[in-house]
Coordinates of C-alpha atoms in Angstrom, one line a residue:
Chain A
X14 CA 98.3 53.2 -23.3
X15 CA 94.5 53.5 -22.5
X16 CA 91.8 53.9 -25.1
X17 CA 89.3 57.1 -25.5
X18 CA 87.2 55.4 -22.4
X19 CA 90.5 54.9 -20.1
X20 CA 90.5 51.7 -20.9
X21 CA 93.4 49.9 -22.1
X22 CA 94.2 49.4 -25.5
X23 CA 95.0 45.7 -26.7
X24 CA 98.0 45.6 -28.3
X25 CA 100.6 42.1 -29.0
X26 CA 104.4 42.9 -28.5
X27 CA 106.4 40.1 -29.0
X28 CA 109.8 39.0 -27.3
X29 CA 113.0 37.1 -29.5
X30 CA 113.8 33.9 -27.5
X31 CA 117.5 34.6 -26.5
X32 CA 118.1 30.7 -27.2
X33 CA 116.7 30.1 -30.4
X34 CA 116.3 33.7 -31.7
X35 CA 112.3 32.8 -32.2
X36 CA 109.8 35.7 -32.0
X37 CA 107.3 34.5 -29.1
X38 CA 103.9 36.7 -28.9
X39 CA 103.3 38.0 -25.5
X40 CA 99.2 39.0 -25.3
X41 CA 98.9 39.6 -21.8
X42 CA 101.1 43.0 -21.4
X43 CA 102.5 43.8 -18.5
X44 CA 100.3 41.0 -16.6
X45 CA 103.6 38.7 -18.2
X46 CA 105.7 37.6 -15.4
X47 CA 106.9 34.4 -18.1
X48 CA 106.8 34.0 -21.5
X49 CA 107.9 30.3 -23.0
X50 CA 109.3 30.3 -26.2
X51 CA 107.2 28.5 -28.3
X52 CA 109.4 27.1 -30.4
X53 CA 112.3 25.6 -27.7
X54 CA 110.2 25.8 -25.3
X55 CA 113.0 28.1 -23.1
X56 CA 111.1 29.8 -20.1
X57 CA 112.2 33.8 -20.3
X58 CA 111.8 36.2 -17.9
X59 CA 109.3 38.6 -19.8
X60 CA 109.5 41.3 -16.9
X61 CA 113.1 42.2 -18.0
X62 CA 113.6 44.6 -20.1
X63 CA 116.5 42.7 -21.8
X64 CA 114.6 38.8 -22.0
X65 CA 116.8 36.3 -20.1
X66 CA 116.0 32.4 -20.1
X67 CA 115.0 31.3 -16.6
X68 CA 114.8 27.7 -17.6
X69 CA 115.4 25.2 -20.0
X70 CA 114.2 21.4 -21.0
X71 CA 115.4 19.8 -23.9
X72 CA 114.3 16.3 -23.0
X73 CA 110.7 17.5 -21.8
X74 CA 108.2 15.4 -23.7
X75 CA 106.0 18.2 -25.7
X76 CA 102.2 18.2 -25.3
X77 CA 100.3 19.5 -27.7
X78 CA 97.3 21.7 -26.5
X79 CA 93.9 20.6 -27.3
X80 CA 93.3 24.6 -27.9
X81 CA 95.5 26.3 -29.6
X82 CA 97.3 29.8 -28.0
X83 CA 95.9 32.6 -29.2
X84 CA 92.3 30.7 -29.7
X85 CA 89.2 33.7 -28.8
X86 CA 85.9 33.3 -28.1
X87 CA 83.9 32.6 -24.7
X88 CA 83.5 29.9 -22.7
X89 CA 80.3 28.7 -20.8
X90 CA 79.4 30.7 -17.9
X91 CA 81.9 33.6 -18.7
X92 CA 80.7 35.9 -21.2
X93 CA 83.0 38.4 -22.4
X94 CA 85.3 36.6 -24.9
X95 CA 88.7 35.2 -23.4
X96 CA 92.0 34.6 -25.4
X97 CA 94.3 31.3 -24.7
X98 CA 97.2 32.4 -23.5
X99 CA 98.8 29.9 -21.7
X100 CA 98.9 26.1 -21.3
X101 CA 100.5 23.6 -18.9
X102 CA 100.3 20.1 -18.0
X103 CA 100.2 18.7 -14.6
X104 CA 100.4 15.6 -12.8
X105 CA 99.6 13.9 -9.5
X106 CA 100.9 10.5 -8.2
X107 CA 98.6 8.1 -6.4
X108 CA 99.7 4.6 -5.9
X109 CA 102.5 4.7 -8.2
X110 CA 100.4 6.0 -10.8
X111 CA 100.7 9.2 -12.5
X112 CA 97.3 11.3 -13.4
X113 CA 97.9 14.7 -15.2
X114 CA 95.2 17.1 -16.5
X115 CA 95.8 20.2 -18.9
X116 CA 94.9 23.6 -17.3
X117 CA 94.4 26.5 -20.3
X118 CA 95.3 30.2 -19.3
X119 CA 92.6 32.4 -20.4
X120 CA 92.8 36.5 -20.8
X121 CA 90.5 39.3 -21.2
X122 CA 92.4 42.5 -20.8
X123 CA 89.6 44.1 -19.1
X124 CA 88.4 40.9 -16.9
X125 CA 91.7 39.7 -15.9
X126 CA 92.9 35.6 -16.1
X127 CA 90.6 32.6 -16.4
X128 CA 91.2 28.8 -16.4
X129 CA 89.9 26.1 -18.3
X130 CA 91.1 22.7 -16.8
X131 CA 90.4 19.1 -19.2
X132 CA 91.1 16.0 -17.1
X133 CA 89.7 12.5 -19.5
X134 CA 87.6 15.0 -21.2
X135 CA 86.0 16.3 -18.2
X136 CA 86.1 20.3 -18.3
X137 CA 86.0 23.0 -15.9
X138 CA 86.1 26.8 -16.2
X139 CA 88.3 28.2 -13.2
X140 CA 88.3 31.6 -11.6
X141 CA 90.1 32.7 -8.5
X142 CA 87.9 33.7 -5.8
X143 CA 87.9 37.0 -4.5
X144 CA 87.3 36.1 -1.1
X145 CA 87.9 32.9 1.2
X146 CA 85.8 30.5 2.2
X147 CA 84.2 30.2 5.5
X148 CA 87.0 29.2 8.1
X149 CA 90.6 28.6 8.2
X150 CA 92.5 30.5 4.9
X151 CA 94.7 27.0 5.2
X152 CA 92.6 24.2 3.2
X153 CA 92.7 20.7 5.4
X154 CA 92.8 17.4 4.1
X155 CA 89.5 16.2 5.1
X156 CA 85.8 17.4 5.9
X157 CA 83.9 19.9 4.1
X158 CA 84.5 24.0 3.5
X159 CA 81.6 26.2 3.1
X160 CA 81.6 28.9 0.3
X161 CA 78.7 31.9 -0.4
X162 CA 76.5 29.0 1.7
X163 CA 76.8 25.6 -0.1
X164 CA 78.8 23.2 1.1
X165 CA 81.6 21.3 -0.7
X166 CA 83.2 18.0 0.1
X167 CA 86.6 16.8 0.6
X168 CA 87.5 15.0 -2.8
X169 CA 91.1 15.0 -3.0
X170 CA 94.6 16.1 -1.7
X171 CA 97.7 16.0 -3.8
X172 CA 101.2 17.2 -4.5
X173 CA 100.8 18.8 -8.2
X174 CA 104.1 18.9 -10.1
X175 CA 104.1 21.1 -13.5
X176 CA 105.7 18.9 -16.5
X177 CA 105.0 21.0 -19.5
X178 CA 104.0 24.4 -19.8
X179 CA 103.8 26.6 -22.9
X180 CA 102.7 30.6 -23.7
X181 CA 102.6 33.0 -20.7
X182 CA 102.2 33.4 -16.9
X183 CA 101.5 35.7 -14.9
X184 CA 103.5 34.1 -12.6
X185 CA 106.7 32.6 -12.0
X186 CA 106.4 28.7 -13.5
X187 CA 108.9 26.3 -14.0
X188 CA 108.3 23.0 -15.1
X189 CA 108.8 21.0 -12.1
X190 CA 107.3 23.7 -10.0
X191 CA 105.4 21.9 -7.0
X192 CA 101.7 22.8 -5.1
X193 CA 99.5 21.1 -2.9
X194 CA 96.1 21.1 -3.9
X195 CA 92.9 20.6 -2.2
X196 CA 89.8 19.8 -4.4
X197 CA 86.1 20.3 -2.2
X198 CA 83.5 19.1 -4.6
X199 CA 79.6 20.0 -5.0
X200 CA 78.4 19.1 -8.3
X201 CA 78.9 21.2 -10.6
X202 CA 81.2 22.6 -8.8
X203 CA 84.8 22.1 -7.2
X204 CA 86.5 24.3 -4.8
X205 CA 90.5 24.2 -5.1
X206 CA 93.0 25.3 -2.9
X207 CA 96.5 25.5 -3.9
X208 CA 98.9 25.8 -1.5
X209 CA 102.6 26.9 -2.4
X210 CA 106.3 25.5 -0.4
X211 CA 106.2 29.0 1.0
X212 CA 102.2 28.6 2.5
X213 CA 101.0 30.8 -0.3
X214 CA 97.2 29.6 -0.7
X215 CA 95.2 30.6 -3.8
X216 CA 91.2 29.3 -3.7
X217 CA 89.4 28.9 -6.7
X218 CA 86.1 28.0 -8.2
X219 CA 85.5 25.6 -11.1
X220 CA 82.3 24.9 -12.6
X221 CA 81.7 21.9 -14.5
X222 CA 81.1 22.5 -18.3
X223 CA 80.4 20.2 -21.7
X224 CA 83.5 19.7 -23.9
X225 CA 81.2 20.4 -26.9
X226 CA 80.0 24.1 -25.2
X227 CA 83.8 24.7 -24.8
X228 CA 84.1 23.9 -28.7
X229 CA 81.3 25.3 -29.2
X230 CA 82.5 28.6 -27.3
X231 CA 85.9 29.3 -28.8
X232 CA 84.6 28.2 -32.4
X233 CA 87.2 24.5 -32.6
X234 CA 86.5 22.3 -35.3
X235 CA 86.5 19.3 -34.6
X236 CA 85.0 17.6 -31.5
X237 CA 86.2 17.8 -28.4
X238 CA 87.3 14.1 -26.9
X239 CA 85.1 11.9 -25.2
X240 CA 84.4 12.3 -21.4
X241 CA 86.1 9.0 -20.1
X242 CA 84.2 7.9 -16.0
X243 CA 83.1 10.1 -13.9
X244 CA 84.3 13.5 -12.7
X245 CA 84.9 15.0 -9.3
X246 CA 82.3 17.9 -9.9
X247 CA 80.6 16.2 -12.9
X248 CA 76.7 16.8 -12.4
X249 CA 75.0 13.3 -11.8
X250 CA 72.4 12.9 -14.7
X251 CA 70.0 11.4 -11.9
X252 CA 70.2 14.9 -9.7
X253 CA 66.7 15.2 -8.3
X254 CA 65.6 12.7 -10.6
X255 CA 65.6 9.9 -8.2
X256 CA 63.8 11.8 -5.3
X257 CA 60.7 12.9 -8.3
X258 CA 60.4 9.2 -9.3
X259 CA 59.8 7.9 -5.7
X260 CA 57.0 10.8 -5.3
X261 CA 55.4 9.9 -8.6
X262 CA 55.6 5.9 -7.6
X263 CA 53.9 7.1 -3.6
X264 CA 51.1 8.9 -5.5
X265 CA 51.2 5.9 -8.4
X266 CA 51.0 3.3 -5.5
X267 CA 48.2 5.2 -3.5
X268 CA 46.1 5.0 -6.6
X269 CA 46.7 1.4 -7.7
X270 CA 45.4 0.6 -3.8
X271 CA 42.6 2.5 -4.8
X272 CA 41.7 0.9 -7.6
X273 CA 42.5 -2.6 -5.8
X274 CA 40.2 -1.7 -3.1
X275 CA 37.2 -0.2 -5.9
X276 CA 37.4 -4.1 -6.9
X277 CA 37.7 -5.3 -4.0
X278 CA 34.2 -3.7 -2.7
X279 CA 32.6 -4.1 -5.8
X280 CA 33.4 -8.4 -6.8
X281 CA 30.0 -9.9 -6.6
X282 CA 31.4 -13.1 -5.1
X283 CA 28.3 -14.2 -6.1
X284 CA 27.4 -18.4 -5.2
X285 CA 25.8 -20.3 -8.0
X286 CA 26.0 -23.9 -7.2
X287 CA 27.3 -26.1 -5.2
X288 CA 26.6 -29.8 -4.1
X289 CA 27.3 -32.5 -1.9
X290 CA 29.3 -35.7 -3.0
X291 CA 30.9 -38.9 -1.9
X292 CA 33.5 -40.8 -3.6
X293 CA 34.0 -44.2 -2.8
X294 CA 37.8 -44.9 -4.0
X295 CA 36.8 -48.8 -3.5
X296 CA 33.9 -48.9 -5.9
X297 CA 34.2 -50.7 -9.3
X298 CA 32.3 -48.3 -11.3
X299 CA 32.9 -45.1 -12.6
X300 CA 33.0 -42.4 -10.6
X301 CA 32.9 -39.5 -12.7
X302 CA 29.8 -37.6 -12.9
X303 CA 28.2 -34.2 -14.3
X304 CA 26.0 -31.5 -12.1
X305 CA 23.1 -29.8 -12.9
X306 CA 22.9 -27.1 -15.4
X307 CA 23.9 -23.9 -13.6
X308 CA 23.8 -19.8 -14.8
X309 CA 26.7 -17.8 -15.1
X310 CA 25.5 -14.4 -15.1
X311 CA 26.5 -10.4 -15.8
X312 CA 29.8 -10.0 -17.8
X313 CA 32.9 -12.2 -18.5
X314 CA 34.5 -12.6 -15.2
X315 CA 36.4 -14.4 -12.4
X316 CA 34.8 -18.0 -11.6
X317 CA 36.3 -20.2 -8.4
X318 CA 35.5 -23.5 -7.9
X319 CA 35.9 -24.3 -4.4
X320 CA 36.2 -28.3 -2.9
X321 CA 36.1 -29.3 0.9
X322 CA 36.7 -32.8 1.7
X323 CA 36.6 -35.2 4.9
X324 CA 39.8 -36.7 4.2
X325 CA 41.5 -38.3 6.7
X326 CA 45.3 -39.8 6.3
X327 CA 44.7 -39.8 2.5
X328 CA 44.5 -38.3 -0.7
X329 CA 42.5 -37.4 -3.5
X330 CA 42.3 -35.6 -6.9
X331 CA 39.5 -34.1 -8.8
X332 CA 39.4 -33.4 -11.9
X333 CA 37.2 -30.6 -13.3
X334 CA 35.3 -29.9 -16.8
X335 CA 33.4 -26.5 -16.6
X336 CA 31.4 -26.8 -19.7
X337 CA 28.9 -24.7 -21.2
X338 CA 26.0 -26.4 -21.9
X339 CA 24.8 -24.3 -25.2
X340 CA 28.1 -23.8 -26.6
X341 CA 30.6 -26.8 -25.6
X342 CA 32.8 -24.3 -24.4
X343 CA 34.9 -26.2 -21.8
X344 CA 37.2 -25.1 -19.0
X345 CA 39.7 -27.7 -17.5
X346 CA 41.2 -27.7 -14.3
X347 CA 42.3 -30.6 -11.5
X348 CA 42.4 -30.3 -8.0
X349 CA 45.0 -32.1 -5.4
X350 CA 43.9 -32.7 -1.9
X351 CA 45.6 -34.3 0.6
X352 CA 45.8 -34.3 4.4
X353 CA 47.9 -36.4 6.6
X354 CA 48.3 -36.2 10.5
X355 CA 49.7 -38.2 13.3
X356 CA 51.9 -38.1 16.4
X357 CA 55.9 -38.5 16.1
X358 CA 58.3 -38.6 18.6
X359 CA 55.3 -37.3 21.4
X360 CA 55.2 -34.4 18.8
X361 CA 52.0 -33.6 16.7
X362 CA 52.1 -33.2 12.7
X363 CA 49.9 -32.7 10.5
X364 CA 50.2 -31.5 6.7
X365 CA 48.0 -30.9 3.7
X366 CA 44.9 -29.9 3.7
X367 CA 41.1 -31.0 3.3
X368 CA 39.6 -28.2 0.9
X369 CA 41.0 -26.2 -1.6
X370 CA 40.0 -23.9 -4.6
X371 CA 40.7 -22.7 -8.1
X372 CA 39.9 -19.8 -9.8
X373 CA 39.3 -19.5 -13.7
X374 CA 39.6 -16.3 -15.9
X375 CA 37.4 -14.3 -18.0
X376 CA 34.6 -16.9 -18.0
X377 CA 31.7 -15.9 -20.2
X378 CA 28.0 -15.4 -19.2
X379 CA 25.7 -18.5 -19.7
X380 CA 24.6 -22.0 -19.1
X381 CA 27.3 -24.3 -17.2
X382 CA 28.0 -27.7 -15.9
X383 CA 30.8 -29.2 -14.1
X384 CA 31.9 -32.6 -15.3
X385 CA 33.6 -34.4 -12.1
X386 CA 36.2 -37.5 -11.6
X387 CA 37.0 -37.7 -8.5
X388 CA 40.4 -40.1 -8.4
X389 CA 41.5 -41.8 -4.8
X390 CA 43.6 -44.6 -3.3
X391 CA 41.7 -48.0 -3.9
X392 CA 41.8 -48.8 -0.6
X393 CA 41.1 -46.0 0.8
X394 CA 38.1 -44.9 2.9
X395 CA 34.8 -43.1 1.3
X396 CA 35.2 -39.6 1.4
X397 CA 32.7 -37.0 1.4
X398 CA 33.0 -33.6 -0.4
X399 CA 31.3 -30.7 -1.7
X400 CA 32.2 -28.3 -4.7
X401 CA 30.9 -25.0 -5.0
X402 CA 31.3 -22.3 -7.5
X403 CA 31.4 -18.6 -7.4
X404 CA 31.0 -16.4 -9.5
X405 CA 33.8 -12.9 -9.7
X406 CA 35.5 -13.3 -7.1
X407 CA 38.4 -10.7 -6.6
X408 CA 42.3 -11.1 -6.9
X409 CA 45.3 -9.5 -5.9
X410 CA 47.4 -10.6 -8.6
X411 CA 47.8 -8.1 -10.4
X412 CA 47.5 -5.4 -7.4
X413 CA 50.9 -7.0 -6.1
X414 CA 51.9 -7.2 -10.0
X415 CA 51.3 -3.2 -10.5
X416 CA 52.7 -2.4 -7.1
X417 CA 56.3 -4.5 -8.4
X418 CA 56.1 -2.6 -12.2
X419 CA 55.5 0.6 -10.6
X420 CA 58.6 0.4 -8.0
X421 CA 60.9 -1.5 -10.4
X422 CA 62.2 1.9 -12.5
X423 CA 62.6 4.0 -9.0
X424 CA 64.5 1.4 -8.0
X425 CA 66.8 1.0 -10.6
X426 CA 67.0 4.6 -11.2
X427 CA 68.6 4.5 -7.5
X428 CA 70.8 1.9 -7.9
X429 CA 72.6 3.8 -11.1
X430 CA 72.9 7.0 -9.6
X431 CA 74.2 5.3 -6.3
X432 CA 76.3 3.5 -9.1
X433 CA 77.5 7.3 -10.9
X434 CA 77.8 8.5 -6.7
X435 CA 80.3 5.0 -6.1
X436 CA 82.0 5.7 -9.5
X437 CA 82.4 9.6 -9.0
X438 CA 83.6 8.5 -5.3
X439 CA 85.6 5.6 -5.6
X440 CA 88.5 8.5 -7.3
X441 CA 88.6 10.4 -4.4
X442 CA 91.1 9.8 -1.0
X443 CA 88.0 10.7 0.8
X444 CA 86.5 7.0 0.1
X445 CA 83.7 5.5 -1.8
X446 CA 81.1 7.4 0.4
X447 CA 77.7 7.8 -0.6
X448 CA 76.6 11.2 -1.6
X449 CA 72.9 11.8 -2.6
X450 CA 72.2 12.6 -6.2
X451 CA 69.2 14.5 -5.2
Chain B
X8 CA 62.5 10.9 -17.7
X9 CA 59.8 11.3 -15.1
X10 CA 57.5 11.9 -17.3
X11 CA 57.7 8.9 -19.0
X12 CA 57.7 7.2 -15.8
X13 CA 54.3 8.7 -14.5
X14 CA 53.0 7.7 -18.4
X15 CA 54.7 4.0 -17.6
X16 CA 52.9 4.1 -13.9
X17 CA 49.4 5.0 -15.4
X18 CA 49.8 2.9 -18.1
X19 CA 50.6 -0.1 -15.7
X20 CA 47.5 0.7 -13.6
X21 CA 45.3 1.0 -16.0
X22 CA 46.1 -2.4 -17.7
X23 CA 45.8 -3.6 -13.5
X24 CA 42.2 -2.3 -13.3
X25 CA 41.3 -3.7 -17.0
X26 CA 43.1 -7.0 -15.6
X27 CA 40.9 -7.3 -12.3
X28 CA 37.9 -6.0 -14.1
X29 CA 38.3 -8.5 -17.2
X30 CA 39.4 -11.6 -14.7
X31 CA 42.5 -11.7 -16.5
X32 CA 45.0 -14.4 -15.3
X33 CA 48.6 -14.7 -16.5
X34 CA 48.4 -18.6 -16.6
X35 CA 45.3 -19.5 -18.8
X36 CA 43.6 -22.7 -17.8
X37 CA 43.1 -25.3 -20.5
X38 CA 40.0 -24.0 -22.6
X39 CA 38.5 -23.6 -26.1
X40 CA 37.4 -27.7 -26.5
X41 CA 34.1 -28.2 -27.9
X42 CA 32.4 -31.0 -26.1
X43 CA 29.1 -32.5 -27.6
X44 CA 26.5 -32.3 -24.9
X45 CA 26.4 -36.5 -24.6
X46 CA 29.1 -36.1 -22.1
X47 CA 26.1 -35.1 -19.7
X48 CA 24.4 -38.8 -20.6
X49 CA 27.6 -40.2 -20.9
X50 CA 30.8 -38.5 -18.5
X51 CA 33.0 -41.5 -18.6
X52 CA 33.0 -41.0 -22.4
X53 CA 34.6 -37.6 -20.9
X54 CA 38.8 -37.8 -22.0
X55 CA 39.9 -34.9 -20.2
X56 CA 43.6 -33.2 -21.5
X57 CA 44.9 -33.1 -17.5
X58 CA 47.5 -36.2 -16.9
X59 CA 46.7 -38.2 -13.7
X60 CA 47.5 -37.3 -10.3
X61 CA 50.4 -37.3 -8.2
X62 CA 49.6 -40.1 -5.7
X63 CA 51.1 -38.4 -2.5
X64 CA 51.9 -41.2 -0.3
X65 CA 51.5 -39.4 3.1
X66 CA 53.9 -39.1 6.5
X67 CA 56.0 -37.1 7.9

């Protein structure tokens, strides 16, 4: 009987179960094709005018909803509040292993059915589309099917069986009832296609939604249980993340490059001593020796000491004392130097080398000398070298250091949502493709 | 998240610049002796901390 406005006005009748004599509330009017009882769970025929049980099942394992029938309130994305009606769990067998997810009937009397599916805590809110997607009415097994212009992907294809239902229908269900259904995913959404043993194809739209906005919704106590992996439509928490990093780490790079090549251009590299020297490994007296006093000038900075040798088929080691000569403040470093060649086989070799450098940190300004003990074979030749220090020089140490900092979180970043992709992925028939998360 | 990152990034290239500017090097060289100034009449007297040195024998 309509309302004032035309509309319809919202009335419960109730039906007596003709097995056990229960009264069973019937909420959705004449939209009730059946009605189970909710206390022997008998399916009735609610169209009849005299009730009549359609089907029976006492050894049927009962499920308790997660929502209870008759639960109001709204639910994410739908705004006008929605009554549970109905509740039925179904199943799927892959590999010998059975999957079943919960699907809740929801009813507004002036906006028609809604569903909310729960699969491992994972939720959707489900409404039958209107109008098909592009192409074939028939959903196929593979590929993608295109819907108001986005694209979703083949997840999964399935034989559904019904094992528990409860409440009402507006359809004929039995438990046992059988559908094919086609899920096409595009986070946060998944396109389903449920195709009847008589071809009849009904396409709906889910879209993705947080177990505590569902409780949150239809005012639950409780909390609602945990999301276990990753679901088909489930939004990656890296989406469009991954792509901003890599900008911010181009535009991070660029300026670490430019303020690598600010110190490159403006290092002094400034020579302040060097000297000539031979060491005479078969000499009896001591060999070590100190330079002039030298200046270290401007601020703390980089100093390289560089030696170049004459050595020929032989080895020798310096070792270094940078000392300041008004504090005592001493720097300590050793140099290795070897070079060896010859002719092997017809083939030339050579290895080593016959200079090389180090470079010491954060050296103060002032007054310096180099204490030197050149070490040797004993029976080696005399060699003649030279030492020669500079004062901040540049390094790229810490450009090439920056550069990995900067790119390590990027990377990582893409190697967990790849990881989320290859988990969300590895549940579907299509394969473990790889499906951007940007 | 990415704006922690770019705080992370500029963060990182500001201790690079301070780092090159500074001569900062990860492995410090052996420093902070005090050594009378007699070493300059003296430097055998000198007892550096270094071991001796690997006598590579040469050859292929």
């Amino acid at each position: 009987m309509p309302d004032g406005q035309g509309r319809p006005r919202v009335t419960v009748r109730s039906v007596n179960c003709p097995n056990c004599g229960a009264a069973t509330a019937v909420r959705t009017f004449g939209h009730a094709v059946n009605v189970v009882c909710q206390s022997c769970r008998s399916i009735l025929d609610a169209k009849e005018a005299g009730v009549t049980i359609l089907q029976q099942y006492k050894d049927a394992v009962p499920s308790e909803p997660l929502i209870p029938l008759g639960t109001r309130g709204t639910v994410p994305g739908r705004q006008p509040p929605f009554e549970v009606v109905g509740f039925q769990v179904r199943q799927i067998m892959v590999d010998q292993v059975a999957y079943q997810w919960r699907e809740y009937l929801l009813f507004n009397p002036y906006h028609g059915f809604r569903y909310l599916t729960e699969y491992g805590g994972h939720w959707n809110v489900v409404s039958t589309l209107r109008s098909l997607p592009d192409g074939d009415h028939l959903p196929g097994d593979s590929g993608t099917r295109t819907y108001h212009g986005r694209d979703y992907r083949h997840f999964q294809t399935a034989t559904a069986t019904t094992i528990f239902v409860l409440g009402e229908f507006p359809w004929q269900v039995r438990v046992g009832d059988q559908a094919t259904v086609v899920d096409y995913v595009a986070p946060p959404q998944m396109l389903s296609a449920e195709v009847t043993a008589d071809k009849e194809v009904t396409w709906s739209l889910g879209d993705y939604a947080m177990g505590t906005d569902i409780w949150a919704g239809l005012s639950l106590p409780g909390r609602p249980p945990e999301a276990v992996g990753v679901f088909a439509d489930q939004p990656s928490p890296y989406q469009g993340v991954t792509g901003r990093m890599w900008r911010q780490a181009a535009l991070l790079m660029a300026l670490a490059a430019i303020v690598w090549l600010a110190h490159l251009a403006t290092a002094r590299q400034k020579p302040e001593f060097s000297q000539a020297l031979v060491y005479n490994p078969q000499s009896v007296q001591d060999a070590s020796l100190v330079t002039p006093v030298f200046e270290l000038d401007g601020r703390a900075s980089t100093v390289r000491v560089e030696t170049a040798t004459n050595l020929n088929n032989q080895w020798m080691g310096v070792g270094y004392a940078l000392i300041n000569d008004e504090t005592g403040q001493t720097f300590e470093f050793t140099q290795e130097l070897s070079y060896y060649y010859g002719v092997e086989d017809g083939e030339s070799w050579s290895e080593g080398s016959t200079a090389n450098s180090v470079t010491l940190p954060s050296v103060p300004p002032g007054r310096y000398f180099l204490r030197i003990e050149p070490e040797g074979e004993r029976t080696g030749k005399p060699v003649s070298y030279s030492v020669k220090v500079i004062r901040d020089v540049p390094t790229s140490l810490w450009f090439v250091g920056a550069l990995i900092l900067v790119v390590l979180p990027p990377v990582v970043t893409s190697i967990r949502a790849s990881a989320f992709e290859h988990r969300r992925w590895q549940e579907s028939d299509s394969g473990a493709g790889e499906s951007s998360s940007d | 998240m990415s704006k922690v990152y770019l705080v992370y990034g500029l963060i990182v290239i500001g201790l690079m610049g301070t780092a090159q500017y500074r001569g900062w090097r990860l492995l410090p060289v052996t420093e902070g002796r005090t050594v009378p100034k007699s070493v300059r009449d003296n430097p055998g007297s000198y007892r550096p901390v270094y071991g001796g040195f690997w006598h590579f024998g040469g050859g292929k």
